PDB file of C-alpha atoms in Angstrom:
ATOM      1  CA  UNK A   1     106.479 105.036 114.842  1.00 72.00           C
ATOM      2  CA  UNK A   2     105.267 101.638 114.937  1.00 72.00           C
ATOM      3  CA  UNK A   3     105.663  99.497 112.267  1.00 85.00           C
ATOM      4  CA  UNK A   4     104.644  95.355 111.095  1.00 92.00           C
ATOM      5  CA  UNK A   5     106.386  93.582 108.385  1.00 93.00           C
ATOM      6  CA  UNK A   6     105.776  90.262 106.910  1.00 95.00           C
ATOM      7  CA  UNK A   7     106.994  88.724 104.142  1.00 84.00           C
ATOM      8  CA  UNK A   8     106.694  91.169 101.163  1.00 75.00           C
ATOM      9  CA  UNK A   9     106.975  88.205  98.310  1.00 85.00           C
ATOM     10  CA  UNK A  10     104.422  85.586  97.694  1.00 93.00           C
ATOM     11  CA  UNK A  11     104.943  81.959  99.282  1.00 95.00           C
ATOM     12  CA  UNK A  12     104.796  79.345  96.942  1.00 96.00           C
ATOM     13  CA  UNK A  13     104.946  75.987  98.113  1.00 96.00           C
ATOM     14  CA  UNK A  14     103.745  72.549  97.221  1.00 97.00           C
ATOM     15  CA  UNK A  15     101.225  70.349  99.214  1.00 97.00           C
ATOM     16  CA  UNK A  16     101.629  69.035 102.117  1.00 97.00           C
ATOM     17  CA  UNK A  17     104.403  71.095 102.957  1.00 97.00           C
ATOM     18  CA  UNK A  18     104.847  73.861 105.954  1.00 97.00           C
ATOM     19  CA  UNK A  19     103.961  76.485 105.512  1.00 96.00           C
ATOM     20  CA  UNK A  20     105.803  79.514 107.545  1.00 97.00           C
ATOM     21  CA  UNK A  21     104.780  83.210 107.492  1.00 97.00           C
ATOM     22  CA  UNK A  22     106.611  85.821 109.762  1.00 97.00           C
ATOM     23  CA  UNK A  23     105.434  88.781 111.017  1.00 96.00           C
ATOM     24  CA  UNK A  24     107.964  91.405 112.781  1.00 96.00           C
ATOM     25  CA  UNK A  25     107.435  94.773 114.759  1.00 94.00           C
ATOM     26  CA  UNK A  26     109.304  97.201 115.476  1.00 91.00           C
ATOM     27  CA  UNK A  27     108.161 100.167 118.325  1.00 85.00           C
ATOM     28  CA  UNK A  28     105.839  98.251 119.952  1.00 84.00           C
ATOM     29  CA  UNK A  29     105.045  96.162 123.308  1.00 84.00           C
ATOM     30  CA  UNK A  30     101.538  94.570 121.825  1.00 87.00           C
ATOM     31  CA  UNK A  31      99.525  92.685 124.343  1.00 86.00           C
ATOM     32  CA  UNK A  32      98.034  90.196 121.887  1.00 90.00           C
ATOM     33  CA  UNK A  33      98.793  89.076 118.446  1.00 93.00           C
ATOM     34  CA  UNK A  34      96.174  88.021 115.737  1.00 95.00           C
ATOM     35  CA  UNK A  35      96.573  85.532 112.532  1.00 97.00           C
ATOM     36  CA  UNK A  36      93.639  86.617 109.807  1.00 98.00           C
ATOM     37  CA  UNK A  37      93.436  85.055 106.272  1.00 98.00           C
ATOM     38  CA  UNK A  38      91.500  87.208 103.617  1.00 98.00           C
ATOM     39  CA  UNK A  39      90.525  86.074 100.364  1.00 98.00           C
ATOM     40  CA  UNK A  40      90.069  87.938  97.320  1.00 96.00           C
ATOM     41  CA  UNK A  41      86.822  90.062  97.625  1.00 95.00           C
ATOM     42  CA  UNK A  42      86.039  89.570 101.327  1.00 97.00           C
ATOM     43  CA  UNK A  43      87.165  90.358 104.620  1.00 98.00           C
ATOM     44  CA  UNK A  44      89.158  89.446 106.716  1.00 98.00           C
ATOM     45  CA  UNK A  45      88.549  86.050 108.938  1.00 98.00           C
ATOM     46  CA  UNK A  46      90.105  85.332 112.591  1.00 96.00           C
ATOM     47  CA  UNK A  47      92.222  82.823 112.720  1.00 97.00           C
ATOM     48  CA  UNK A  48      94.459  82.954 116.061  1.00 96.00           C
ATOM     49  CA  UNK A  49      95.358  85.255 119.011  1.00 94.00           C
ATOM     50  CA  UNK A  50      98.436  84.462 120.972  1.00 94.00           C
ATOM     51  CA  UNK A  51      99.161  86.703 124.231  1.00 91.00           C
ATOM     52  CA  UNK A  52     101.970  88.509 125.029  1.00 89.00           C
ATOM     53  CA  UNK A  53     102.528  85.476 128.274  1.00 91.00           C
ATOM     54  CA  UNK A  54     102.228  82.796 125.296  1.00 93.00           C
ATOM     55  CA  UNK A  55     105.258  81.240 123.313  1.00 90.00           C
ATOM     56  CA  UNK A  56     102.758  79.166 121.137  1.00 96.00           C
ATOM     57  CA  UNK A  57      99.275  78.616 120.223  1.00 96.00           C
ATOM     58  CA  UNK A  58      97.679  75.608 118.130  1.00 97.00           C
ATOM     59  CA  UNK A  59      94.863  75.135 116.407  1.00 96.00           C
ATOM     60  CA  UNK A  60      94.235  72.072 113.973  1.00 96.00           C
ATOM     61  CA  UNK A  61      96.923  72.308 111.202  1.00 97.00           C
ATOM     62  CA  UNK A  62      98.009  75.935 112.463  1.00 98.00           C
ATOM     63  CA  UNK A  63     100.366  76.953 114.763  1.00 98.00           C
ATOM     64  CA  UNK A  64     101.619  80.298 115.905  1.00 98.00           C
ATOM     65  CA  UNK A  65     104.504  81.672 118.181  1.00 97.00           C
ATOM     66  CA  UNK A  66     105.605  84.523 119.491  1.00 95.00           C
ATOM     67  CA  UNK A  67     108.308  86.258 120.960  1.00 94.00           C
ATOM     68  CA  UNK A  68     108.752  89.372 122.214  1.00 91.00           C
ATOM     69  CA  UNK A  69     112.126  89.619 122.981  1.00 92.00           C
ATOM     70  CA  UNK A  70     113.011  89.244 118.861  1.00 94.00           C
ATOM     71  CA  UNK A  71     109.276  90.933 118.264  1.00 94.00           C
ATOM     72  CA  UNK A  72     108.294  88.093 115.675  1.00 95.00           C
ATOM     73  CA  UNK A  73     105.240  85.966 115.596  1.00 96.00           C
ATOM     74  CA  UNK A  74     105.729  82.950 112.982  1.00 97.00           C
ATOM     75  CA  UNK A  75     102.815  81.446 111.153  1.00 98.00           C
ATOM     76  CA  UNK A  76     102.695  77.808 110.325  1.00 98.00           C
ATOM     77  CA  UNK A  77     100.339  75.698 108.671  1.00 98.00           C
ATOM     78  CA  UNK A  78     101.308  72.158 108.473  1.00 98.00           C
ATOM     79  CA  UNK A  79     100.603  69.771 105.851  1.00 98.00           C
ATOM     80  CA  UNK A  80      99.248  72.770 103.561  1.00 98.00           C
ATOM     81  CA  UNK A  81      96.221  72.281 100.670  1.00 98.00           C
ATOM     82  CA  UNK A  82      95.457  73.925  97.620  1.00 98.00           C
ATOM     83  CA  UNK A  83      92.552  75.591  99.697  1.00 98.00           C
ATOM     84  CA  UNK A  84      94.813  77.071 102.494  1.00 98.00           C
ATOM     85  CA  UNK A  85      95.395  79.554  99.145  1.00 98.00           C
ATOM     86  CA  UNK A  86      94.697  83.097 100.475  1.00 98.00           C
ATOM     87  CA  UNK A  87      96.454  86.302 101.763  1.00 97.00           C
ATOM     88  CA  UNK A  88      97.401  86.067 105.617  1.00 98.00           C
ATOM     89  CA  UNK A  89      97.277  88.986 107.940  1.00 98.00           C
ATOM     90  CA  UNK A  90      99.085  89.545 111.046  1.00 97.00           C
ATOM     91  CA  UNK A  91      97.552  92.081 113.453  1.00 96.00           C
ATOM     92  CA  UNK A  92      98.875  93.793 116.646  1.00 93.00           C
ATOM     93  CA  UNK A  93      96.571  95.259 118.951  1.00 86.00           C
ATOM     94  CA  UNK A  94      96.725  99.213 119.260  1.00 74.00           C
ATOM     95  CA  UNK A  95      96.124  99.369 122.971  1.00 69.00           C
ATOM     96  CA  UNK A  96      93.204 101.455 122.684  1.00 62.00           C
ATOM     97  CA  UNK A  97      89.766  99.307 122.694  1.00 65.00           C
ATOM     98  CA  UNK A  98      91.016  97.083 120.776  1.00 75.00           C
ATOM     99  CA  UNK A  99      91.728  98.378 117.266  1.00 87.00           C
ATOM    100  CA  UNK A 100      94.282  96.576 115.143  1.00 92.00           C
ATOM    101  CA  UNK A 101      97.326  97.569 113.746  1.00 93.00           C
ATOM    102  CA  UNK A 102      97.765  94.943 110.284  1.00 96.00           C
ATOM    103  CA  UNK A 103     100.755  94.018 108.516  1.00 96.00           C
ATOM    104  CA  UNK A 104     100.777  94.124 104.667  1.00 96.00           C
ATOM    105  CA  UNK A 105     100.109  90.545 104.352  1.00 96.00           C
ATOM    106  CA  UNK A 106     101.540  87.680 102.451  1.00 97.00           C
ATOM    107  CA  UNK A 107     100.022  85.695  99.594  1.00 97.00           C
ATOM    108  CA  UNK A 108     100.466  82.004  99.944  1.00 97.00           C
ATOM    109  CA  UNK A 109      99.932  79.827  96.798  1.00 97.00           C
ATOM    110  CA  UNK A 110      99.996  75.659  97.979  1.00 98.00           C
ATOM    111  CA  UNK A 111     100.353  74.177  94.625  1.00 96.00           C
ATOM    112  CA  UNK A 112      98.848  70.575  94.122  1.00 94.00           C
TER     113      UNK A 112
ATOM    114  CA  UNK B   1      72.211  86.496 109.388  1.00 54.00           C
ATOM    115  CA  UNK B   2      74.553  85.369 111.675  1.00 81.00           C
ATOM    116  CA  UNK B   3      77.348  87.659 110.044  1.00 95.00           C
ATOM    117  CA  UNK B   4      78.629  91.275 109.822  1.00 97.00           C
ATOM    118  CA  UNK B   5      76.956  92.814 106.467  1.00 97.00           C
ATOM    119  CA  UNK B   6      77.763  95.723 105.058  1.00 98.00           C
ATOM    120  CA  UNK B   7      76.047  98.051 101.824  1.00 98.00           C
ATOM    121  CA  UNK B   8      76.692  99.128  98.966  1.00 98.00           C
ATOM    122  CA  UNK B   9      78.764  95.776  98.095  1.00 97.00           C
ATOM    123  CA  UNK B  10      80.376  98.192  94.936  1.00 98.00           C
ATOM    124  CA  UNK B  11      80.062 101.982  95.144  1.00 98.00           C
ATOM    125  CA  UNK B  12      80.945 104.220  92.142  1.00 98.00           C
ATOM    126  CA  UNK B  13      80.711 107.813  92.955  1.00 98.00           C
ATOM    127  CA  UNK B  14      82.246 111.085  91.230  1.00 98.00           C
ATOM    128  CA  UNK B  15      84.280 113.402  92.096  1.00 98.00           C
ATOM    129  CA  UNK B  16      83.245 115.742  94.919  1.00 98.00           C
ATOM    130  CA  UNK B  17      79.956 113.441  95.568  1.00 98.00           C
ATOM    131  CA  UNK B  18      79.002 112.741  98.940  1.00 98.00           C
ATOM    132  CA  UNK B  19      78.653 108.676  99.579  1.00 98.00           C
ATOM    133  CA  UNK B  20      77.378 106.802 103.200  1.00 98.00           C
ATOM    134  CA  UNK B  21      78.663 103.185 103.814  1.00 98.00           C
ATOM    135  CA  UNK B  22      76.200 101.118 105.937  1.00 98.00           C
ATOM    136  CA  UNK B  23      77.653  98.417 107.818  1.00 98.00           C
ATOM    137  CA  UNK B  24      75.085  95.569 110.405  1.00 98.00           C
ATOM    138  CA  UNK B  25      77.447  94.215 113.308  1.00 97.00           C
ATOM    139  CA  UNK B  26      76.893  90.908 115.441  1.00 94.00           C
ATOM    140  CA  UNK B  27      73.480  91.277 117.495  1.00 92.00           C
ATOM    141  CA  UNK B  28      75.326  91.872 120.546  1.00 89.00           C
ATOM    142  CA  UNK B  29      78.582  93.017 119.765  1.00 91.00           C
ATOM    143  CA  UNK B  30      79.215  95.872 121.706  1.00 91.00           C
ATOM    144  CA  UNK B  31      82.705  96.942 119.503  1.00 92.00           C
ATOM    145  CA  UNK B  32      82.764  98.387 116.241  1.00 95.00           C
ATOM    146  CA  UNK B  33      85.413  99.304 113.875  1.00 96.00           C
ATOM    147  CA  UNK B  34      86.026 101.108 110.248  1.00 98.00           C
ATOM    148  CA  UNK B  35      88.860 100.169 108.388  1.00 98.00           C
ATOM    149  CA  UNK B  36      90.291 101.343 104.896  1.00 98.00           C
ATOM    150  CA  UNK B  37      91.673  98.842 102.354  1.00 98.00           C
ATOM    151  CA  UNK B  38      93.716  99.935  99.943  1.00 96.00           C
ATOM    152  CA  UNK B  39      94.817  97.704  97.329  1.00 93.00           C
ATOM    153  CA  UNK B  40      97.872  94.972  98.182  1.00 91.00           C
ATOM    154  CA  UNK B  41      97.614  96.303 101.402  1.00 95.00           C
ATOM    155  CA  UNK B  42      96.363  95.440 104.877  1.00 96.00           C
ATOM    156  CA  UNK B  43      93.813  97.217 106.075  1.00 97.00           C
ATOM    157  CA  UNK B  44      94.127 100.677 107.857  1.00 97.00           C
ATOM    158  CA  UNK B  45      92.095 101.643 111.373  1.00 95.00           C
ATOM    159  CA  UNK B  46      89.577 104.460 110.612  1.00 97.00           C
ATOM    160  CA  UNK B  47      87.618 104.667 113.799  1.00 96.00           C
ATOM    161  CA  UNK B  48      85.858 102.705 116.382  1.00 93.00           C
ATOM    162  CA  UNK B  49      82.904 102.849 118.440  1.00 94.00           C
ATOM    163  CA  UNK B  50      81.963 100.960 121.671  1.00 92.00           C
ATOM    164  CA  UNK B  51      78.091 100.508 121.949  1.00 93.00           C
ATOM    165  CA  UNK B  52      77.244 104.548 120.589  1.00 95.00           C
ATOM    166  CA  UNK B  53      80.471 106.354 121.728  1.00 94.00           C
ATOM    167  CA  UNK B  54      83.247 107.074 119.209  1.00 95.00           C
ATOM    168  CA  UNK B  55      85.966 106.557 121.316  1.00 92.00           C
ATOM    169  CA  UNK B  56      88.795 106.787 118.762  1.00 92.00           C
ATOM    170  CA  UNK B  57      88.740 108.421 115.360  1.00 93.00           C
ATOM    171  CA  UNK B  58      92.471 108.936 114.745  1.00 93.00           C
ATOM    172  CA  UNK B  59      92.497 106.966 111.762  1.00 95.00           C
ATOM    173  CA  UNK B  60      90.233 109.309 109.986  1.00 97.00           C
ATOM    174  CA  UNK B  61      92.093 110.621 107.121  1.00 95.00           C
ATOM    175  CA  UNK B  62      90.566 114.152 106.995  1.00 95.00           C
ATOM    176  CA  UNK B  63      87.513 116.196 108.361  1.00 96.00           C
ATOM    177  CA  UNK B  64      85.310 114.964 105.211  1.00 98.00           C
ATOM    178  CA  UNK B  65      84.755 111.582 106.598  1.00 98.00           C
ATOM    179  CA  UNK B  66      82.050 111.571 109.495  1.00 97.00           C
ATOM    180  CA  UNK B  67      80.986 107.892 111.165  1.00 98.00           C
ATOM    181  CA  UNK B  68      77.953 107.389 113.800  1.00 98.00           C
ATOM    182  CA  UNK B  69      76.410 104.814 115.771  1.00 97.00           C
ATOM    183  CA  UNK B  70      73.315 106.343 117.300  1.00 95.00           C
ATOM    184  CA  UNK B  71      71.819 103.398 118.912  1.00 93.00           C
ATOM    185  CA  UNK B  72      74.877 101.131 119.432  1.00 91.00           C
ATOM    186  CA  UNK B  73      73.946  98.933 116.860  1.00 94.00           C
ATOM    187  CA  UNK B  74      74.198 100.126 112.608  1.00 97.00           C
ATOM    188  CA  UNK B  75      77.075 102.099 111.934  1.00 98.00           C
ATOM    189  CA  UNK B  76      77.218 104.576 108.735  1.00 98.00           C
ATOM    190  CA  UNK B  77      80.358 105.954 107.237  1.00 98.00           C
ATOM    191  CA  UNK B  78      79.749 109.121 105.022  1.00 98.00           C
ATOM    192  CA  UNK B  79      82.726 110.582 102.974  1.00 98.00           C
ATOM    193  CA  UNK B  80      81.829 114.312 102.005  1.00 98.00           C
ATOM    194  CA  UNK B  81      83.360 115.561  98.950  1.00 98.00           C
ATOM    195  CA  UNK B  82      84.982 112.736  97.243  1.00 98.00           C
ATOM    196  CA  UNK B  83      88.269 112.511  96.010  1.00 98.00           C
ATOM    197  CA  UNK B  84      90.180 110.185  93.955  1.00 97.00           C
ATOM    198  CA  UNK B  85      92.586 108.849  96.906  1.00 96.00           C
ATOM    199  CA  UNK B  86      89.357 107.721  98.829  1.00 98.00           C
ATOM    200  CA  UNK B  87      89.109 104.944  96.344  1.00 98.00           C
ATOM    201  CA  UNK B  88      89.619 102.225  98.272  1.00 98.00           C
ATOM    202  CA  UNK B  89      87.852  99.193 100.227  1.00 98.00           C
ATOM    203  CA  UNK B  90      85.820  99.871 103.242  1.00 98.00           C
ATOM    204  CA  UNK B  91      85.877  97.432 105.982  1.00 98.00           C
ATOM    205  CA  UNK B  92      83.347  97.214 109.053  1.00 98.00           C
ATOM    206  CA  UNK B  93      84.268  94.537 111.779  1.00 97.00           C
ATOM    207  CA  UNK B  94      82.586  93.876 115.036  1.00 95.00           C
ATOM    208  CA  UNK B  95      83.520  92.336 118.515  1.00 91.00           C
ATOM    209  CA  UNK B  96      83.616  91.688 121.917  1.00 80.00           C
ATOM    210  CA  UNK B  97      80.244  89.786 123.145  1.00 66.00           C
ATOM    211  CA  UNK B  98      78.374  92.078 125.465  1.00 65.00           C
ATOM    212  CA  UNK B  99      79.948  90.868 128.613  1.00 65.00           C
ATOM    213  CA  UNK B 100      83.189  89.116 127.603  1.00 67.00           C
ATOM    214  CA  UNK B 101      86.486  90.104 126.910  1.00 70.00           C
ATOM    215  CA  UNK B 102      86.999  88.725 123.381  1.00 73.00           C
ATOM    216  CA  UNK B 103      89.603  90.357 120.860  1.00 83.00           C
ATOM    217  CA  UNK B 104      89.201  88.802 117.733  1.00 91.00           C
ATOM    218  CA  UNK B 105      87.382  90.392 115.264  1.00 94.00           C
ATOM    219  CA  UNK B 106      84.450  89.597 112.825  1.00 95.00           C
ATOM    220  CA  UNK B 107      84.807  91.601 109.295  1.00 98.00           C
ATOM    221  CA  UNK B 108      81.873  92.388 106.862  1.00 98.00           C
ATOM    222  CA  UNK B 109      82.884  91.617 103.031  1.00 97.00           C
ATOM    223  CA  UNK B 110      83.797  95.275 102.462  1.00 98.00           C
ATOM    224  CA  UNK B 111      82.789  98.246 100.272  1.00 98.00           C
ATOM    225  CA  UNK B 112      84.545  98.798  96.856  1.00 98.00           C
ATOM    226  CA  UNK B 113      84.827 102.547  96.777  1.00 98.00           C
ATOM    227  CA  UNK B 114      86.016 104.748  93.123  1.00 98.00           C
ATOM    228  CA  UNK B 115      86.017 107.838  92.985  1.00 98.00           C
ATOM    229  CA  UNK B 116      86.011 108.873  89.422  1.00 97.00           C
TER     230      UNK B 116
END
């Protein structure tokens, strides 16, 4: 069956470091690939999508890549702040209208 | 507003209750999708509509939950018979623009579900 895994521990880095999540999938050819971050007590918010015919995507301090021959997409966000705190989501897309498939998700704590 | 809402915020309901979760999408949005939170986790597809059709409802977990979209716009949820292990977040999201091709979806802030 198909499967996502990202990094199971918490990130804990200090800022104005990088920042680097990883997603991995196993069982799956996804068309697209979505980035969300959630806070505590709310939902999810869109970050990225990156297409199966894209290496890499960029937006302001974050940057995504994927590749589909290793079936990874990394996460970065570059010169990370206290407020980039939050739980990040990776989501495949389940082929069918457009309903996601999400990964765990990883905590990331930038310290000051 | 601008944004996906959803109702109850916090729902406490016991045991073998019946509860309905309202969620409003995006004027225009003609996508709309359930998902269940649990905690530490990411969330889980329920179901999803596009305009008033339910065109997928594998993700629901048994025959006691029930979603509708009669005019293509508010969406309810209703859970029949509460049990403990539907104590979980609720999430409503909407997409795609009427028109467009857009993926990404926009999330309402979730109902906190227990069952006790």
């Amino acid at each position: 069956s198909q499967k996502i895994e990202q990094n199971s521990e918490a990130l804990n880095i200090q800022e104005g470091k990088t920042a680097t999540l990883t997603c991995n999938y196993t069982n799956y050819s996804p068309a697209y690939l979505q980035w969300y971050r959630q806070d505590p007590g709310r939902g999810p918010v869109f970050l990225l999508l990156i297409r199966e015919n894209e290496k890499e995507k960029r937006k302001e301090r974050l940057k995504v890549t994927f590749d589909t021959t290793l079936k990874q997409s990394l996460f970065h966000i570059t010169a990370s702040q206290p407020a980039d705190s939050a739980t990040y989501l990776c989501a495949l897309d389940g082929n069918q209208g457009g309903k996601l498939i999400f990964g765990q998700g990883t905590e990331l704590s930038v310290k000051p | 507003g601008a944004g996906v809402s959803q109702s109850p915020r916090y729902k406490v309901a016991k045991r073998g209750q019946d509860v309905a979760l309202r969620c409003d999408p995006i004027s225009g949005h003609v996508s709309l999708f359930w998902y269940q939170q649990a905690l530490g986790q990411g969330p889980e597809f329920l179901t999803y509509f596009q305009n008033e059709a339910q065109l997928d409802k594998s993700g629901l977990p048994s025959d006691r939950f029930f979603a509708e979209r009669p005019e293509g716009s508010v969406s309810t949820l209703k859970i029949q018979r509460t049990q403990q292990e539907d104590s979980a977040v609720y999430l409503c999201a909407s997409s795609r623009p009427e028109g467009t091709v857009r993926y990404e979806q926009y999330f309402g802030p979730g109902t906190r579900l227990t069952v006790t």
